[in-house]
Tab-separated table of N, CA and C and ligand atoms in Angstrom:
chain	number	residue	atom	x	y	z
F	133	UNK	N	74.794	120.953	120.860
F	133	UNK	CA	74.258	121.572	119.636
F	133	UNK	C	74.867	122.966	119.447
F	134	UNK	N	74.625	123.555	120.756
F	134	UNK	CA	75.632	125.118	120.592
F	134	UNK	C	77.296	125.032	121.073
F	135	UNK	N	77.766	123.738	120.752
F	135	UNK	CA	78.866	123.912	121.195
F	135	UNK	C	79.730	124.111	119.945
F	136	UNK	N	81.250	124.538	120.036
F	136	UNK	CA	81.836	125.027	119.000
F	136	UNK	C	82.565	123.796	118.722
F	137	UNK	N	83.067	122.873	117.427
F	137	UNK	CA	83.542	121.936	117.416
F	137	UNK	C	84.911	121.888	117.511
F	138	UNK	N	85.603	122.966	117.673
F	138	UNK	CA	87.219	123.472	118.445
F	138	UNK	C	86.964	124.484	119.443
F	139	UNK	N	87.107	124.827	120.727
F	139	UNK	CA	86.806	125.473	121.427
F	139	UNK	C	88.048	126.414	121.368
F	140	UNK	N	87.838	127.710	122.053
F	140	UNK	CA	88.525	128.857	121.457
F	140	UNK	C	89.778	128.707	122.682
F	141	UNK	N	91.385	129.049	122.392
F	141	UNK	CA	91.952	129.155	123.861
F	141	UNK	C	92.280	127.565	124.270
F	142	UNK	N	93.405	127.434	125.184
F	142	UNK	CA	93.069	126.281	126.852
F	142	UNK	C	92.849	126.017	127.494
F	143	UNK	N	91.924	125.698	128.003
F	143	UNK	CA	91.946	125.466	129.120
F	143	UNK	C	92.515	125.820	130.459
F	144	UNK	N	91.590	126.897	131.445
F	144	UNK	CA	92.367	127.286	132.295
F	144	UNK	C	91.640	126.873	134.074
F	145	UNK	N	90.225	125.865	133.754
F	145	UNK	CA	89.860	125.279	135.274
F	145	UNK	C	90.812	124.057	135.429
F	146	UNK	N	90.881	124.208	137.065
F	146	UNK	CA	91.456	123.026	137.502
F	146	UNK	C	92.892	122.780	137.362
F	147	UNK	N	93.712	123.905	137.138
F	147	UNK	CA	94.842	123.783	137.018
F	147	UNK	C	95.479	123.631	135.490
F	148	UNK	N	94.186	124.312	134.602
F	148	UNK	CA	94.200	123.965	133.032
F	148	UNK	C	94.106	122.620	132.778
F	149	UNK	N	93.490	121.624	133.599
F	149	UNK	CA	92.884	120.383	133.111
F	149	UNK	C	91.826	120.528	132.469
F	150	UNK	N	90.961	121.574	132.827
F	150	UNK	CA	89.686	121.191	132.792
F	150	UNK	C	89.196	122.172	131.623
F	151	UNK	N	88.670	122.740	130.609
F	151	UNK	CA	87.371	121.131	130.185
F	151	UNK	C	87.179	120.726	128.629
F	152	UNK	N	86.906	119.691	128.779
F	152	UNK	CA	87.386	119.116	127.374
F	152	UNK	C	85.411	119.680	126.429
F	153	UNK	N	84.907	119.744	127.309
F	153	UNK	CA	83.518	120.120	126.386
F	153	UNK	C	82.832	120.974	127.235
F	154	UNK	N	81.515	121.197	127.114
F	154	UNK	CA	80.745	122.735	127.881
F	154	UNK	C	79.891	121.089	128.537
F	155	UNK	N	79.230	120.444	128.342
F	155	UNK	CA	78.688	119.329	129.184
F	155	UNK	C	79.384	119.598	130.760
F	156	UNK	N	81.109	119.161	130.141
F	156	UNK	CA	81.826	119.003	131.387
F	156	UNK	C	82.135	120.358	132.113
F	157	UNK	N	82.278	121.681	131.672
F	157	UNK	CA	81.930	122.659	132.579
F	157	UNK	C	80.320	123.216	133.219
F	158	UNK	N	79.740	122.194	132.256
F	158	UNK	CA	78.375	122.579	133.580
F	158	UNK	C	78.282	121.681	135.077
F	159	UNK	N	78.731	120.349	134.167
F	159	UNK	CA	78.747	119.234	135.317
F	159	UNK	C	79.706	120.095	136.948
F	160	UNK	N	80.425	120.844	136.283
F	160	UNK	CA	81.033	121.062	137.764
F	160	UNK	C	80.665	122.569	137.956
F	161	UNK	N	79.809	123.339	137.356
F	161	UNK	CA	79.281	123.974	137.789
F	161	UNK	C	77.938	123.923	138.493
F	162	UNK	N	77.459	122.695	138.420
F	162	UNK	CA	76.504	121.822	138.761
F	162	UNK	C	76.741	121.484	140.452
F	163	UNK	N	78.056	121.186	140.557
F	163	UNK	CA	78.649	120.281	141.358
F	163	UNK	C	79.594	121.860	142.603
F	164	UNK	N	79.823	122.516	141.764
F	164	UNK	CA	79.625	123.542	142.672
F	164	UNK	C	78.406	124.475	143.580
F	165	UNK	N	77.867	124.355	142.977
F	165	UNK	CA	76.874	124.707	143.000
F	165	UNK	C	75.839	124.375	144.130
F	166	UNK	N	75.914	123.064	143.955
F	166	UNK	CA	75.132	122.090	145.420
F	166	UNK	C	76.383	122.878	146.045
F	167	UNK	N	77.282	122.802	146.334
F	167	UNK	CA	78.290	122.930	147.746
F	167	UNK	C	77.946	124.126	148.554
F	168	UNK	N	78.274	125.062	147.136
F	168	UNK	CA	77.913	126.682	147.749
F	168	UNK	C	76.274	126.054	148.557
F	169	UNK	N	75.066	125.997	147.787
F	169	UNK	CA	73.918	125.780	148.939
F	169	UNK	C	73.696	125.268	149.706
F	170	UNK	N	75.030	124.372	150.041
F	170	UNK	CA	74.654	123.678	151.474
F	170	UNK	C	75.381	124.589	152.597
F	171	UNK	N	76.553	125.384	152.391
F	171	UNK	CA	76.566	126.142	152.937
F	171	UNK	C	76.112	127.530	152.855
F	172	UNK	N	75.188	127.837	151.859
F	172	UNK	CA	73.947	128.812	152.177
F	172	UNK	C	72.903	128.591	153.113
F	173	UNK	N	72.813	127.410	152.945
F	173	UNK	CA	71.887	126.977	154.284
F	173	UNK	C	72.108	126.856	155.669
F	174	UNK	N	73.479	126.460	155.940
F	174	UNK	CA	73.930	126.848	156.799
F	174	UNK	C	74.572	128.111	157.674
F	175	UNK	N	74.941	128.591	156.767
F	175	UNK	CA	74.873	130.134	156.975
F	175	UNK	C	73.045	130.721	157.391
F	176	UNK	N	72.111	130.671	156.636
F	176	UNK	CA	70.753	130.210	157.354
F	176	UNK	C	70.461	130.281	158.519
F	177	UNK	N	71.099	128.929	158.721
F	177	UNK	CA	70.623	128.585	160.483
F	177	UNK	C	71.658	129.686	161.585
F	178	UNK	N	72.716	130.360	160.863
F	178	UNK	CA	73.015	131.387	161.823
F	178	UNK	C	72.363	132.530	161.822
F	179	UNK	N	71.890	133.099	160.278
F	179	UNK	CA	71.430	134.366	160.816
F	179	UNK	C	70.186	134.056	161.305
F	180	UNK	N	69.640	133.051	161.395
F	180	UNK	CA	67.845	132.654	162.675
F	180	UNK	C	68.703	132.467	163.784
F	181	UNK	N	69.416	132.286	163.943
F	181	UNK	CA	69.652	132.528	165.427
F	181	UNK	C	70.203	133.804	165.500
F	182	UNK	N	71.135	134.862	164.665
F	182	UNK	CA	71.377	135.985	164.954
F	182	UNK	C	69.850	136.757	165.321
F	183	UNK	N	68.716	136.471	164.667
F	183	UNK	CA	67.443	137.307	165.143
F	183	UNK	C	67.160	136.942	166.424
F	184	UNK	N	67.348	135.594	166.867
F	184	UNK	CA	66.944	135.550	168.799
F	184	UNK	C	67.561	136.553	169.176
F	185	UNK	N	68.819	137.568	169.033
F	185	UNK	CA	69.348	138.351	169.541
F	185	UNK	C	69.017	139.956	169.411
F	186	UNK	N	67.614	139.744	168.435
F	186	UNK	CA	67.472	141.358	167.762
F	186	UNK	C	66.342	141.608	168.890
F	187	UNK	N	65.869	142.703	168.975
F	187	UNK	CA	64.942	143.226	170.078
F	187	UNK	C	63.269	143.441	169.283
F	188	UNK	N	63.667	143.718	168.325
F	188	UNK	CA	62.427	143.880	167.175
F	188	UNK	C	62.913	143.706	165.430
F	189	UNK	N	61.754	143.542	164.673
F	189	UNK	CA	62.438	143.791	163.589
F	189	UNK	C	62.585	144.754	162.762
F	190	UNK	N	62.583	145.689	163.992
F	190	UNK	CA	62.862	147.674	163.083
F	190	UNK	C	64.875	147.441	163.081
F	191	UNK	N	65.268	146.700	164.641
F	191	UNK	CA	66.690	146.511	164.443
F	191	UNK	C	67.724	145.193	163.818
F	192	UNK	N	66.795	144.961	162.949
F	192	UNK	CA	67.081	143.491	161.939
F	192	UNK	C	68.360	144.012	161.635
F	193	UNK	N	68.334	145.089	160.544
F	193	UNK	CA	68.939	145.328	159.473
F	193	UNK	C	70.356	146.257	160.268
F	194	UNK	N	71.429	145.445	160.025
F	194	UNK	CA	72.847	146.305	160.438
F	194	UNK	C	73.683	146.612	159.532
F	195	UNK	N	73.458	147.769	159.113
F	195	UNK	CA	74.088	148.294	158.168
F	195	UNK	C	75.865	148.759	158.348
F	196	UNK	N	76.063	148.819	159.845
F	196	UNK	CA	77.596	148.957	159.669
F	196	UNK	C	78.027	147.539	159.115
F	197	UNK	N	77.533	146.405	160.058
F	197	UNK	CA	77.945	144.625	159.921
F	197	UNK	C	78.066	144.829	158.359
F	198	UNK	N	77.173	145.067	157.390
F	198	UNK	CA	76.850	144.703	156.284
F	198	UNK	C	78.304	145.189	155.748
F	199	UNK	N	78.561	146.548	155.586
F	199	UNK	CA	79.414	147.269	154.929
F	199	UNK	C	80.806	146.386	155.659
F	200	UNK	N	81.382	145.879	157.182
F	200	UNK	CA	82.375	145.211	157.006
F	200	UNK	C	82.309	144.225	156.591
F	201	UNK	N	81.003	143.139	156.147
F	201	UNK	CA	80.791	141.545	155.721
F	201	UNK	C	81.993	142.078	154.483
F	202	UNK	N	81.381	143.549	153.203
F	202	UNK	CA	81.494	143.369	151.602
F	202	UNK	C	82.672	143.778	151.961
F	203	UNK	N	83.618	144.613	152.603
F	203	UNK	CA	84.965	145.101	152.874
F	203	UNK	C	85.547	143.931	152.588
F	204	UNK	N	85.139	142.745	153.836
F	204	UNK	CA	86.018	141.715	153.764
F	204	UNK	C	85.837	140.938	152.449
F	205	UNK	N	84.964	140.619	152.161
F	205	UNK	CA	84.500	139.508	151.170
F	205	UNK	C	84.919	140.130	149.771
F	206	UNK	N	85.064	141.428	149.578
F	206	UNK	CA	85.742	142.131	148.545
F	206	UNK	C	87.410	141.670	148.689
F	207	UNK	N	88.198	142.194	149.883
F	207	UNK	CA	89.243	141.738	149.895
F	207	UNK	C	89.732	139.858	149.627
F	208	UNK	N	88.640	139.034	150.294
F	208	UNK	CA	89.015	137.381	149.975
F	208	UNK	C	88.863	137.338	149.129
F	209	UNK	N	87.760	137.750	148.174
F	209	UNK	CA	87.785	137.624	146.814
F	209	UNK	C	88.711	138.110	145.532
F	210	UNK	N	89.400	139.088	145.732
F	210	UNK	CA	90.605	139.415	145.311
F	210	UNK	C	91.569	138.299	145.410
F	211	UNK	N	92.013	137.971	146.771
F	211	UNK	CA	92.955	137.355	147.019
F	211	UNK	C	92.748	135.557	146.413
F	212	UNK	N	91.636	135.620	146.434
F	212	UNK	CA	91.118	134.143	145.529
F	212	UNK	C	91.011	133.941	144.198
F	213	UNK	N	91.336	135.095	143.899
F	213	UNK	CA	91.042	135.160	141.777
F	213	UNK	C	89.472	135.396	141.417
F	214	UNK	N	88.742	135.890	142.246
F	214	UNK	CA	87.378	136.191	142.351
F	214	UNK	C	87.439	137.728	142.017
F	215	UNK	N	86.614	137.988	141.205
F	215	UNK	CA	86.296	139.396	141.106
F	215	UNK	C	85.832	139.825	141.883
F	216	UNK	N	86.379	141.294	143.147
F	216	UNK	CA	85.668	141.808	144.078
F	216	UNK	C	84.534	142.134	143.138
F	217	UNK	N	83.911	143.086	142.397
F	217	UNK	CA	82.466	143.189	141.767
F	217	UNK	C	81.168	142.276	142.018
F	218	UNK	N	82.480	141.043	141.247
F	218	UNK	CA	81.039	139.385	141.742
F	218	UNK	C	80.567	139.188	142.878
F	219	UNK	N	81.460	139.264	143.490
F	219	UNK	CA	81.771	138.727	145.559
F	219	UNK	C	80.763	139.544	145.685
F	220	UNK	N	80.870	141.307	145.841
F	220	UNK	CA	80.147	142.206	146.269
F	220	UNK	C	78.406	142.151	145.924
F	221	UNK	N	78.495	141.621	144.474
F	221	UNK	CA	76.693	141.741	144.142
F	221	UNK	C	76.140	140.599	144.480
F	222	UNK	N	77.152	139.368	144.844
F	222	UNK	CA	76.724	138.221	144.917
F	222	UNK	C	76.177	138.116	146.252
F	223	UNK	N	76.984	139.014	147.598
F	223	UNK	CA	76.741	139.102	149.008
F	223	UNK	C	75.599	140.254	149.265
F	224	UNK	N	75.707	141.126	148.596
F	224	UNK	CA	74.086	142.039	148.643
F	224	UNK	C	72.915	141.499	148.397
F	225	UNK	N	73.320	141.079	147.459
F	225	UNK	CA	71.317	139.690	147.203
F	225	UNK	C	71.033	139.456	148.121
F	226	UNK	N	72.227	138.379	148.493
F	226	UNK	CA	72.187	136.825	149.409
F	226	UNK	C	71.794	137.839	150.807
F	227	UNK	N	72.622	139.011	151.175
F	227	UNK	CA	72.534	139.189	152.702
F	227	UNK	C	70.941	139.781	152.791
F	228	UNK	N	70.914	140.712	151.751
F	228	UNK	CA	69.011	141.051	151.695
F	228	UNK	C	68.592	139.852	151.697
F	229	UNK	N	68.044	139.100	150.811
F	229	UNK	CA	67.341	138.054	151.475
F	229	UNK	C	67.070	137.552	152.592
F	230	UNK	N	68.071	137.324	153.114
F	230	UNK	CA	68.443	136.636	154.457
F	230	UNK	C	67.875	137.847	155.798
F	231	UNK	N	67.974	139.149	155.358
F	231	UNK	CA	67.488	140.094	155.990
F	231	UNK	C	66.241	140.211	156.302
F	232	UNK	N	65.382	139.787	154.393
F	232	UNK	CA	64.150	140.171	154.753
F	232	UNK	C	63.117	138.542	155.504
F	233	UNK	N	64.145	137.587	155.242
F	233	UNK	CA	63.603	136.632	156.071
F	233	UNK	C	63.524	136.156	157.545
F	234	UNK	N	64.808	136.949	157.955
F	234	UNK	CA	65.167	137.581	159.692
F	234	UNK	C	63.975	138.487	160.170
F	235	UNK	N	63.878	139.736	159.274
F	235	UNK	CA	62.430	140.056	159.601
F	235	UNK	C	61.317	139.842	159.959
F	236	UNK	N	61.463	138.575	159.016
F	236	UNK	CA	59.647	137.971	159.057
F	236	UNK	C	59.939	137.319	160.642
F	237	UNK	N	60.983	136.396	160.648
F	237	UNK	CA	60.985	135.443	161.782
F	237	UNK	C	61.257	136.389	163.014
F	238	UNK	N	61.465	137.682	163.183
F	238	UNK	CA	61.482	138.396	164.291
F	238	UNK	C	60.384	138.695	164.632
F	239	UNK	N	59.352	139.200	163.173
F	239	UNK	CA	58.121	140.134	163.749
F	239	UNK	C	57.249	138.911	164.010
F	240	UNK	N	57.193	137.592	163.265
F	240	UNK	CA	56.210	136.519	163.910
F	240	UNK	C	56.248	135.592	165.199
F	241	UNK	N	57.242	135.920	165.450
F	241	UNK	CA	57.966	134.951	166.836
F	241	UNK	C	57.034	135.388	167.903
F	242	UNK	N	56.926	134.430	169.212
F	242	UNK	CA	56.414	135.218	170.459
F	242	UNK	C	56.780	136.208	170.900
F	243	UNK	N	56.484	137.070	171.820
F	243	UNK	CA	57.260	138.166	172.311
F	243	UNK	C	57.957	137.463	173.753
J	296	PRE	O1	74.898	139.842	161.732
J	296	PRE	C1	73.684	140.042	161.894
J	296	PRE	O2	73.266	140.813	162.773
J	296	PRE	C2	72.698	139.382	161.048
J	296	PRE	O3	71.509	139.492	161.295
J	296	PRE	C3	73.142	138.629	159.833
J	296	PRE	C4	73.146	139.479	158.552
J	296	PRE	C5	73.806	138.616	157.448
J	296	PRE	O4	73.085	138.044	156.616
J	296	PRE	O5	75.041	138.495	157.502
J	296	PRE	C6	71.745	139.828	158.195
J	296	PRE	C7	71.181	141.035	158.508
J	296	PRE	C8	71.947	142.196	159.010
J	296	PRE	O6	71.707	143.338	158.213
J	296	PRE	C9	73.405	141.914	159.072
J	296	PRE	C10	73.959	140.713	158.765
């Protein structure tokens, strides 16, 4: 309904195959999408095990680690056609989260 009945430009996913309608760029944004969260989840199950290694959860949070994760992930993302900007706000969410849920599972665990 909101699509334009000539789309503006060529096509430039997939090697400029891709996409003949906005249906078909959701479908594989769809389809990306699951991928990235299965390896969000897996990424997951490492930082719960990076907390077996924390002593409390005052020392959850590593702020040097953090600053080389976005160094790097700024630089792959460059080198991938990714906007360092995206990479960077996209890995601050994700690593807070993951921080403040390391937390919880540090301070509730047995001692
Ligand atoms: O590397 C760690 O020590 C972690 O706990 C993992 C992680 C991350 O999500 O990458 C999470 C919290 C820390 O601030 C640093 C990094």
């Amino acid at each position: 309904a909101d699509q334009m009945p000539v789309p503006h430009g060529t096509p430039q996913a997939a090697g400029g195959t891709c996409c003949d309608s906005l249906a078909e760029v959701r479908q594989n944004i769809d389809r990306i999408d699951s991928a990235i969260l299965k390896l969000m989840a897996e990424r997951g199950t490492y930082v719960r095990e990076a907390g077996r290694f924390k002593a409390n959860a005052a020392s959850v949070q590593d702020d040097a680690r953090v600053a080389r994760i976005i160094a790097k992930v700024r630089a792959e993302a460059e080198a991938d056609g990714l906007s360092p900007d995206v990479a960077e706000a996209t890995y601050r969410a994700m690593i807070a989260a993951f921080t403040e849920e390391e937390k919880k599972q540090v301070e509730t665990r047995g001692k």
